């Protein structure tokens, strides 16, 4: 399984970015796909997740209303559209895939089996 994250960059506060996670190596129809982030000196935290089959979405309170997660079945890609970015959104964002992620664990990094490399998001004030 390979997860390739991209789309990070430097943006001013209030701006937008769309992160992509291209998945390959197996069929992901029964998977949950998650985005997590880690800022310097802080623990990794959940950002958002989507169930590939149902399209059910989940968000951290910190990004709810500002972000939208979606998937493109044809491209095997998950997107995270982030708007109204804040300096506190600055972090390395990583995508992850899990095949047996129950709802109660969907916000836990421990529930995911595969991880991609991170993409840096920097929001300047």
CSV table of N, CA and C in Angstrom, one decimal:
chain,number,residue,atom,x,y,z
A,1,UNK,N,0.8,-1.2,0.0
A,1,UNK,CA,0.0,0.0,0.0
A,1,UNK,C,0.9,1.2,0.0
A,2,UNK,N,0.5,2.2,-0.9
A,2,UNK,CA,1.2,3.4,-0.9
A,2,UNK,C,0.2,4.6,-0.8
A,3,UNK,N,0.6,5.5,0.1
A,3,UNK,CA,-0.2,6.7,0.2
A,3,UNK,C,0.7,7.9,-0.1
A,4,UNK,N,0.3,8.7,-1.0
A,4,UNK,CA,1.2,9.8,-1.4
A,4,UNK,C,0.4,11.1,-1.2
A,5,UNK,N,0.9,11.9,-0.2
A,5,UNK,CA,0.2,13.1,0.2
A,5,UNK,C,0.9,14.3,-0.5
A,6,UNK,N,0.1,15.3,-0.9
A,6,UNK,CA,0.7,16.4,-1.6
A,6,UNK,C,-0.3,17.6,-1.4
A,7,UNK,N,0.2,18.8,-1.8
A,7,UNK,CA,-0.7,19.9,-1.8
A,7,UNK,C,-0.4,21.0,-0.7
A,8,UNK,N,0.6,20.6,0.2
A,8,UNK,CA,1.0,21.6,1.2
A,8,UNK,C,1.7,22.8,0.6
A,9,UNK,N,1.9,23.7,1.5
A,9,UNK,CA,2.6,24.9,1.0
A,9,UNK,C,2.6,26.0,2.0
A,10,UNK,N,3.0,27.2,1.6
A,10,UNK,CA,3.0,28.4,2.4
A,10,UNK,C,1.8,29.3,2.0
A,11,UNK,N,1.0,29.6,2.9
A,11,UNK,CA,-0.2,30.5,2.6
A,11,UNK,C,-0.4,31.5,3.7
A,12,UNK,N,-1.0,32.6,3.4
A,12,UNK,CA,-1.3,33.6,4.4
A,12,UNK,C,-2.5,33.2,5.1
A,13,UNK,N,-2.6,33.7,6.3
A,13,UNK,CA,-3.8,33.5,7.1
A,13,UNK,C,-5.1,33.9,6.3
A,14,UNK,N,-6.1,33.1,6.4
A,14,UNK,CA,-7.3,33.4,5.6
A,14,UNK,C,-7.3,32.7,4.3
A,15,UNK,N,-6.2,32.2,3.9
A,15,UNK,CA,-6.1,31.5,2.6
A,15,UNK,C,-6.6,30.1,2.6
A,16,UNK,N,-6.4,29.4,1.5
A,16,UNK,CA,-6.9,28.0,1.3
A,16,UNK,C,-5.9,27.1,0.7
A,17,UNK,N,-6.0,25.9,1.0
A,17,UNK,CA,-5.1,24.9,0.4
A,17,UNK,C,-6.0,23.6,0.2
A,18,UNK,N,-5.7,22.8,-0.8
A,18,UNK,CA,-6.3,21.5,-0.9
A,18,UNK,C,-5.2,20.4,-0.9
A,19,UNK,N,-5.3,19.6,0.1
A,19,UNK,CA,-4.3,18.5,0.2
A,19,UNK,C,-4.9,17.3,-0.5
A,20,UNK,N,-4.0,16.5,-1.1
A,20,UNK,CA,-4.4,15.3,-1.8
A,20,UNK,C,-3.7,14.1,-1.2
A,21,UNK,N,-4.4,13.0,-1.2
A,21,UNK,CA,-3.7,11.7,-0.8
A,21,UNK,C,-4.1,10.7,-1.8
A,22,UNK,N,-3.1,10.3,-2.6
A,22,UNK,CA,-3.3,9.3,-3.7
A,22,UNK,C,-3.0,7.9,-3.1
A,23,UNK,N,-3.9,7.0,-3.2
A,23,UNK,CA,-3.8,5.7,-2.6
A,23,UNK,C,-3.6,4.7,-3.7
A,24,UNK,N,-2.7,3.7,-3.5
A,24,UNK,CA,-2.5,2.6,-4.4
A,24,UNK,C,-2.1,1.4,-3.7
A,25,UNK,N,-2.2,0.3,-4.4
A,25,UNK,CA,-1.7,-1.0,-3.9
A,25,UNK,C,-2.8,-2.0,-3.5
A,26,UNK,N,-4.0,-1.5,-3.4
A,26,UNK,CA,-5.1,-2.4,-3.1
A,26,UNK,C,-6.4,-1.7,-3.3
A,27,UNK,N,-7.5,-2.4,-3.1
A,27,UNK,CA,-8.8,-1.8,-3.2
A,27,UNK,C,-9.2,-1.2,-1.8
A,28,UNK,N,-9.6,0.1,-1.8
A,28,UNK,CA,-9.8,0.8,-0.6
A,28,UNK,C,-11.3,1.0,-0.3
A,29,UNK,N,-12.1,0.2,-0.9
A,29,UNK,CA,-13.5,0.5,-0.7
A,29,UNK,C,-14.0,0.2,0.7
A,30,UNK,N,-13.3,-0.6,1.4
A,30,UNK,CA,-13.7,-0.9,2.8
A,30,UNK,C,-12.9,-0.2,3.8
A,31,UNK,N,-12.1,0.8,3.3
A,31,UNK,CA,-11.2,1.5,4.2
A,31,UNK,C,-11.8,2.8,4.7
A,32,UNK,N,-11.2,3.3,5.8
A,32,UNK,CA,-11.4,4.6,6.3
A,32,UNK,C,-10.1,5.4,6.0
A,33,UNK,N,-10.2,6.6,5.5
A,33,UNK,CA,-9.0,7.4,5.2
A,33,UNK,C,-9.0,8.6,6.1
A,34,UNK,N,-7.8,8.8,6.7
A,34,UNK,CA,-7.8,9.9,7.7
A,34,UNK,C,-6.6,10.9,7.4
A,35,UNK,N,-6.8,12.1,7.9
A,35,UNK,CA,-5.8,13.1,7.9
A,35,UNK,C,-5.4,13.4,9.3
A,36,UNK,N,-4.2,13.5,9.6
A,36,UNK,CA,-3.6,13.8,10.9
A,36,UNK,C,-2.6,14.9,10.7
A,37,UNK,N,-2.3,15.7,11.7
A,37,UNK,CA,-1.3,16.7,11.6
A,37,UNK,C,-0.4,16.7,12.9
A,38,UNK,N,0.8,17.2,12.7
A,38,UNK,CA,1.7,17.3,13.8
A,38,UNK,C,2.5,18.6,13.7
A,39,UNK,N,2.3,19.4,14.7
A,39,UNK,CA,3.1,20.7,14.7
A,39,UNK,C,4.4,20.5,15.6
A,40,UNK,N,5.4,21.3,15.4
A,40,UNK,CA,6.6,21.1,16.1
A,40,UNK,C,6.3,21.2,17.6
A,41,UNK,N,6.9,20.2,18.3
A,41,UNK,CA,6.7,20.2,19.8
A,41,UNK,C,5.4,19.7,20.3
A,42,UNK,N,4.5,19.3,19.3
A,42,UNK,CA,3.2,18.9,19.7
A,42,UNK,C,2.9,17.5,19.3
A,43,UNK,N,1.9,16.9,19.9
A,43,UNK,CA,1.6,15.5,19.5
A,43,UNK,C,0.7,15.5,18.2
A,44,UNK,N,0.8,14.4,17.6
A,44,UNK,CA,0.0,14.2,16.4
A,44,UNK,C,-1.5,14.3,16.7
A,45,UNK,N,-2.3,15.0,15.9
A,45,UNK,CA,-3.7,15.1,16.2
A,45,UNK,C,-4.5,14.8,15.0
A,46,UNK,N,-5.7,14.3,15.2
A,46,UNK,CA,-6.7,14.0,14.2
A,46,UNK,C,-7.2,15.3,13.6
A,47,UNK,N,-7.4,15.3,12.2
A,47,UNK,CA,-7.9,16.4,11.5
A,47,UNK,C,-9.3,16.0,10.9
A,48,UNK,N,-9.3,15.0,10.1
A,48,UNK,CA,-10.5,14.6,9.4
A,48,UNK,C,-10.4,13.2,8.9
A,49,UNK,N,-11.6,12.6,8.6
A,49,UNK,CA,-11.6,11.2,8.1
A,49,UNK,C,-12.8,11.0,7.2
A,50,UNK,N,-12.7,10.0,6.4
A,50,UNK,CA,-13.9,9.7,5.5
A,50,UNK,C,-13.9,8.2,5.3
A,51,UNK,N,-15.0,7.6,5.3
A,51,UNK,CA,-15.2,6.2,5.0
A,51,UNK,C,-15.4,6.1,3.5
A,52,UNK,N,-14.5,5.3,2.9
A,52,UNK,CA,-14.5,5.3,1.4
A,52,UNK,C,-15.9,4.8,0.9
A,53,UNK,N,-16.5,3.8,1.5
A,53,UNK,CA,-17.7,3.2,0.9
A,53,UNK,C,-18.9,4.1,1.1
A,54,UNK,N,-19.1,4.6,2.3
A,54,UNK,CA,-20.3,5.3,2.6
A,54,UNK,C,-20.1,6.8,2.4
A,55,UNK,N,-18.9,7.3,2.4
A,55,UNK,CA,-18.7,8.7,2.3
A,55,UNK,C,-18.9,9.5,3.6
A,56,UNK,N,-19.1,8.8,4.7
A,56,UNK,CA,-19.3,9.4,6.0
A,56,UNK,C,-18.1,10.2,6.3
A,57,UNK,N,-18.2,11.4,6.9
A,57,UNK,CA,-17.1,12.2,7.2
A,57,UNK,C,-17.1,12.6,8.6
A,58,UNK,N,-15.9,12.9,9.1
A,58,UNK,CA,-15.6,13.2,10.5
A,58,UNK,C,-14.6,14.3,10.5
A,59,UNK,N,-14.8,15.2,11.5
A,59,UNK,CA,-13.8,16.4,11.6
A,59,UNK,C,-13.5,16.7,13.0
A,60,UNK,N,-12.3,17.2,13.2
A,60,UNK,CA,-11.9,17.7,14.5
A,60,UNK,C,-12.6,19.0,14.7
A,61,UNK,N,-12.9,19.3,15.9
A,61,UNK,CA,-13.6,20.6,16.2
A,61,UNK,C,-12.8,21.8,15.7
A,62,UNK,N,-11.5,21.7,15.7
A,62,UNK,CA,-10.6,22.8,15.3
A,62,UNK,C,-10.7,23.1,13.9
A,63,UNK,N,-11.2,22.2,13.0
A,63,UNK,CA,-11.3,22.5,11.6
A,63,UNK,C,-12.7,22.4,11.0
A,64,UNK,N,-13.6,22.0,11.9
A,64,UNK,CA,-15.0,21.8,11.4
A,64,UNK,C,-15.5,23.2,11.0
A,65,UNK,N,-16.2,23.2,9.8
A,65,UNK,CA,-16.7,24.4,9.3
A,65,UNK,C,-15.7,25.1,8.3
A,66,UNK,N,-14.5,24.7,8.4
A,66,UNK,CA,-13.4,25.4,7.6
A,66,UNK,C,-12.8,24.4,6.6
A,67,UNK,N,-13.1,23.1,6.8
A,67,UNK,CA,-12.5,22.1,6.0
A,67,UNK,C,-13.5,21.1,5.4
A,68,UNK,N,-13.2,20.5,4.3
A,68,UNK,CA,-14.1,19.5,3.7
A,68,UNK,C,-13.2,18.4,3.2
A,69,UNK,N,-13.6,17.2,3.6
A,69,UNK,CA,-12.9,16.0,3.1
A,69,UNK,C,-13.7,15.3,2.1
A,70,UNK,N,-13.1,14.8,1.0
A,70,UNK,CA,-13.9,14.1,0.0
A,70,UNK,C,-13.0,13.1,-0.7
A,71,UNK,N,-13.6,12.2,-1.5
A,71,UNK,CA,-12.9,11.2,-2.2
A,71,UNK,C,-13.3,11.1,-3.6
A,72,UNK,N,-12.3,10.7,-4.5
A,72,UNK,CA,-12.6,10.5,-5.9
A,72,UNK,C,-12.3,9.0,-6.2
A,73,UNK,N,-13.4,8.3,-6.4
A,73,UNK,CA,-13.2,6.9,-6.5
A,73,UNK,C,-12.4,6.5,-7.8
A,74,UNK,N,-12.6,7.3,-8.8
A,74,UNK,CA,-11.9,7.0,-10.1
A,74,UNK,C,-10.4,7.2,-9.9
A,75,UNK,N,-10.0,8.2,-9.2
A,75,UNK,CA,-8.6,8.5,-9.0
A,75,UNK,C,-8.0,7.9,-7.7
A,76,UNK,N,-8.8,7.2,-6.9
A,76,UNK,CA,-8.3,6.6,-5.7
A,76,UNK,C,-7.6,7.7,-4.8
A,77,UNK,N,-8.2,8.8,-4.8
A,77,UNK,CA,-7.6,9.9,-4.1
A,77,UNK,C,-8.6,10.6,-3.1
A,78,UNK,N,-8.1,10.9,-2.0
A,78,UNK,CA,-8.8,11.6,-0.9
A,78,UNK,C,-8.3,13.1,-0.9
A,79,UNK,N,-9.2,14.0,-0.7
A,79,UNK,CA,-8.9,15.4,-0.7
A,79,UNK,C,-9.3,16.0,0.6
A,80,UNK,N,-8.5,17.0,1.1
A,80,UNK,CA,-8.8,17.8,2.2
A,80,UNK,C,-8.7,19.3,1.8
A,81,UNK,N,-9.9,19.9,1.6
A,81,UNK,CA,-9.9,21.3,1.3
A,81,UNK,C,-10.0,22.1,2.6
A,82,UNK,N,-9.0,22.9,2.8
A,82,UNK,CA,-8.9,23.7,4.0
A,82,UNK,C,-9.0,25.2,3.7
A,83,UNK,N,-10.0,25.8,4.3
A,83,UNK,CA,-10.3,27.3,4.0
A,83,UNK,C,-10.1,28.1,5.3
A,84,UNK,N,-10.0,29.4,5.2
A,84,UNK,CA,-9.8,30.2,6.3
A,84,UNK,C,-8.7,29.8,7.2
A,85,UNK,N,-7.6,29.5,6.6
A,85,UNK,CA,-6.5,28.9,7.4
A,85,UNK,C,-6.0,29.9,8.4
A,86,UNK,N,-5.5,29.3,9.5
A,86,UNK,CA,-5.0,30.1,10.6
A,86,UNK,C,-3.5,29.7,10.9
A,87,UNK,N,-2.8,30.6,11.5
A,87,UNK,CA,-1.4,30.2,11.9
A,87,UNK,C,-1.3,28.9,12.7
A,88,UNK,N,-2.3,28.6,13.5
A,88,UNK,CA,-2.3,27.4,14.3
A,88,UNK,C,-2.6,26.2,13.5
A,89,UNK,N,-2.9,26.3,12.2
A,89,UNK,CA,-3.0,25.2,11.4
A,89,UNK,C,-1.7,24.7,10.8
A,90,UNK,N,-0.6,25.4,11.1
A,90,UNK,CA,0.7,25.1,10.6
A,90,UNK,C,1.1,23.8,11.2
A,91,UNK,N,1.5,22.8,10.4
A,91,UNK,CA,1.9,21.5,10.8
A,91,UNK,C,2.2,20.7,9.6
A,92,UNK,N,2.8,19.5,9.8
A,92,UNK,CA,2.9,18.5,8.8
A,92,UNK,C,1.7,17.6,8.8
A,93,UNK,N,1.1,17.6,7.6
A,93,UNK,CA,-0.2,16.8,7.5
A,93,UNK,C,0.1,15.5,6.8
A,94,UNK,N,-0.4,14.4,7.4
A,94,UNK,CA,-0.2,13.1,6.9
A,94,UNK,C,-1.5,12.4,6.7
A,95,UNK,N,-1.6,11.6,5.6
A,95,UNK,CA,-2.8,10.8,5.4
A,95,UNK,C,-2.6,9.3,5.8
A,96,UNK,N,-3.6,8.7,6.2
A,96,UNK,CA,-3.5,7.3,6.7
A,96,UNK,C,-4.7,6.5,6.2
A,97,UNK,N,-4.6,5.2,6.1
A,97,UNK,CA,-5.6,4.3,5.7
A,97,UNK,C,-5.8,3.1,6.7
A,98,UNK,N,-7.0,2.8,7.0
A,98,UNK,CA,-7.3,1.7,7.9
A,98,UNK,C,-8.4,0.9,7.4
A,99,UNK,N,-8.3,-0.5,7.6
A,99,UNK,CA,-9.3,-1.4,7.0
A,99,UNK,C,-10.3,-1.8,8.1
A,100,UNK,N,-10.0,-1.6,9.3
A,100,UNK,CA,-10.9,-2.1,10.4
A,100,UNK,C,-11.1,-1.0,11.4
A,101,UNK,N,-11.5,0.2,10.9
A,101,UNK,CA,-11.6,1.4,11.8
A,101,UNK,C,-13.1,1.5,12.2
A,102,UNK,N,-13.3,1.2,13.5
A,102,UNK,CA,-14.7,1.4,14.0
A,102,UNK,C,-14.9,2.9,14.3
A,103,UNK,N,-16.2,3.3,14.3
A,103,UNK,CA,-16.5,4.7,14.5
A,103,UNK,C,-15.9,5.3,15.7
A,104,UNK,N,-15.9,4.6,16.8
A,104,UNK,CA,-15.4,5.1,18.1
A,104,UNK,C,-13.8,5.3,18.0
A,105,UNK,N,-13.2,4.7,17.0
A,105,UNK,CA,-11.7,4.9,17.0
A,105,UNK,C,-11.3,5.7,15.8
A,106,UNK,N,-12.2,6.2,15.0
A,106,UNK,CA,-11.8,6.9,13.7
A,106,UNK,C,-10.9,8.1,14.0
A,107,UNK,N,-11.0,8.7,15.1
A,107,UNK,CA,-10.1,9.8,15.4
A,107,UNK,C,-8.8,9.4,16.0
A,108,UNK,N,-8.5,8.1,16.2
A,108,UNK,CA,-7.3,7.7,16.8
A,108,UNK,C,-6.3,7.2,15.7
A,109,UNK,N,-5.1,7.7,15.8
A,109,UNK,CA,-4.0,7.3,14.9
A,109,UNK,C,-3.8,5.8,15.0
A,110,UNK,N,-4.1,5.2,16.2
A,110,UNK,CA,-3.8,3.8,16.4
A,110,UNK,C,-4.7,2.9,15.5
A,111,UNK,N,-5.8,3.4,15.0
A,111,UNK,CA,-6.7,2.6,14.2
A,111,UNK,C,-6.3,2.4,12.8
A,112,UNK,N,-5.3,3.2,12.3
A,112,UNK,CA,-4.9,3.2,10.9
A,112,UNK,C,-3.7,2.3,10.7
A,113,UNK,N,-3.7,1.5,9.6
A,113,UNK,CA,-2.7,0.6,9.3
A,113,UNK,C,-1.5,1.1,8.5
A,114,UNK,N,-1.9,2.1,7.6
A,114,UNK,CA,-0.9,2.5,6.6
A,114,UNK,C,-0.8,4.1,6.6
A,115,UNK,N,0.4,4.6,6.5
A,115,UNK,CA,0.6,6.0,6.5
A,115,UNK,C,1.4,6.4,5.3
A,116,UNK,N,1.1,7.6,4.9
A,116,UNK,CA,1.9,8.2,3.8
A,116,UNK,C,2.9,9.2,4.4
A,117,UNK,N,3.8,9.8,3.6
A,117,UNK,CA,4.7,10.8,4.1
A,117,UNK,C,3.9,12.1,4.3
A,118,UNK,N,4.4,13.0,5.1
A,118,UNK,CA,3.7,14.2,5.3
A,118,UNK,C,3.9,15.3,4.3
A,119,UNK,N,3.0,16.2,4.3
A,119,UNK,CA,3.2,17.4,3.5
A,119,UNK,C,3.0,18.6,4.4
A,120,UNK,N,4.0,19.6,4.3
A,120,UNK,CA,4.1,20.7,5.2
A,120,UNK,C,3.1,21.8,4.8
A,121,UNK,N,2.3,22.2,5.8
A,121,UNK,CA,1.4,23.3,5.6
A,121,UNK,C,1.9,24.4,6.6
A,122,UNK,N,2.2,25.6,6.0
A,122,UNK,CA,2.6,26.7,6.8
A,122,UNK,C,1.7,27.9,6.6
A,123,UNK,N,1.1,28.4,7.6
A,123,UNK,CA,0.2,29.6,7.5
A,123,UNK,C,0.9,30.8,8.2
A,124,UNK,N,1.1,31.8,7.4
A,124,UNK,CA,1.7,33.0,8.0
A,124,UNK,C,0.7,34.0,8.5
A,125,UNK,N,1.0,34.7,9.5
A,125,UNK,CA,0.1,35.7,10.0
A,125,UNK,C,0.2,37.0,9.4
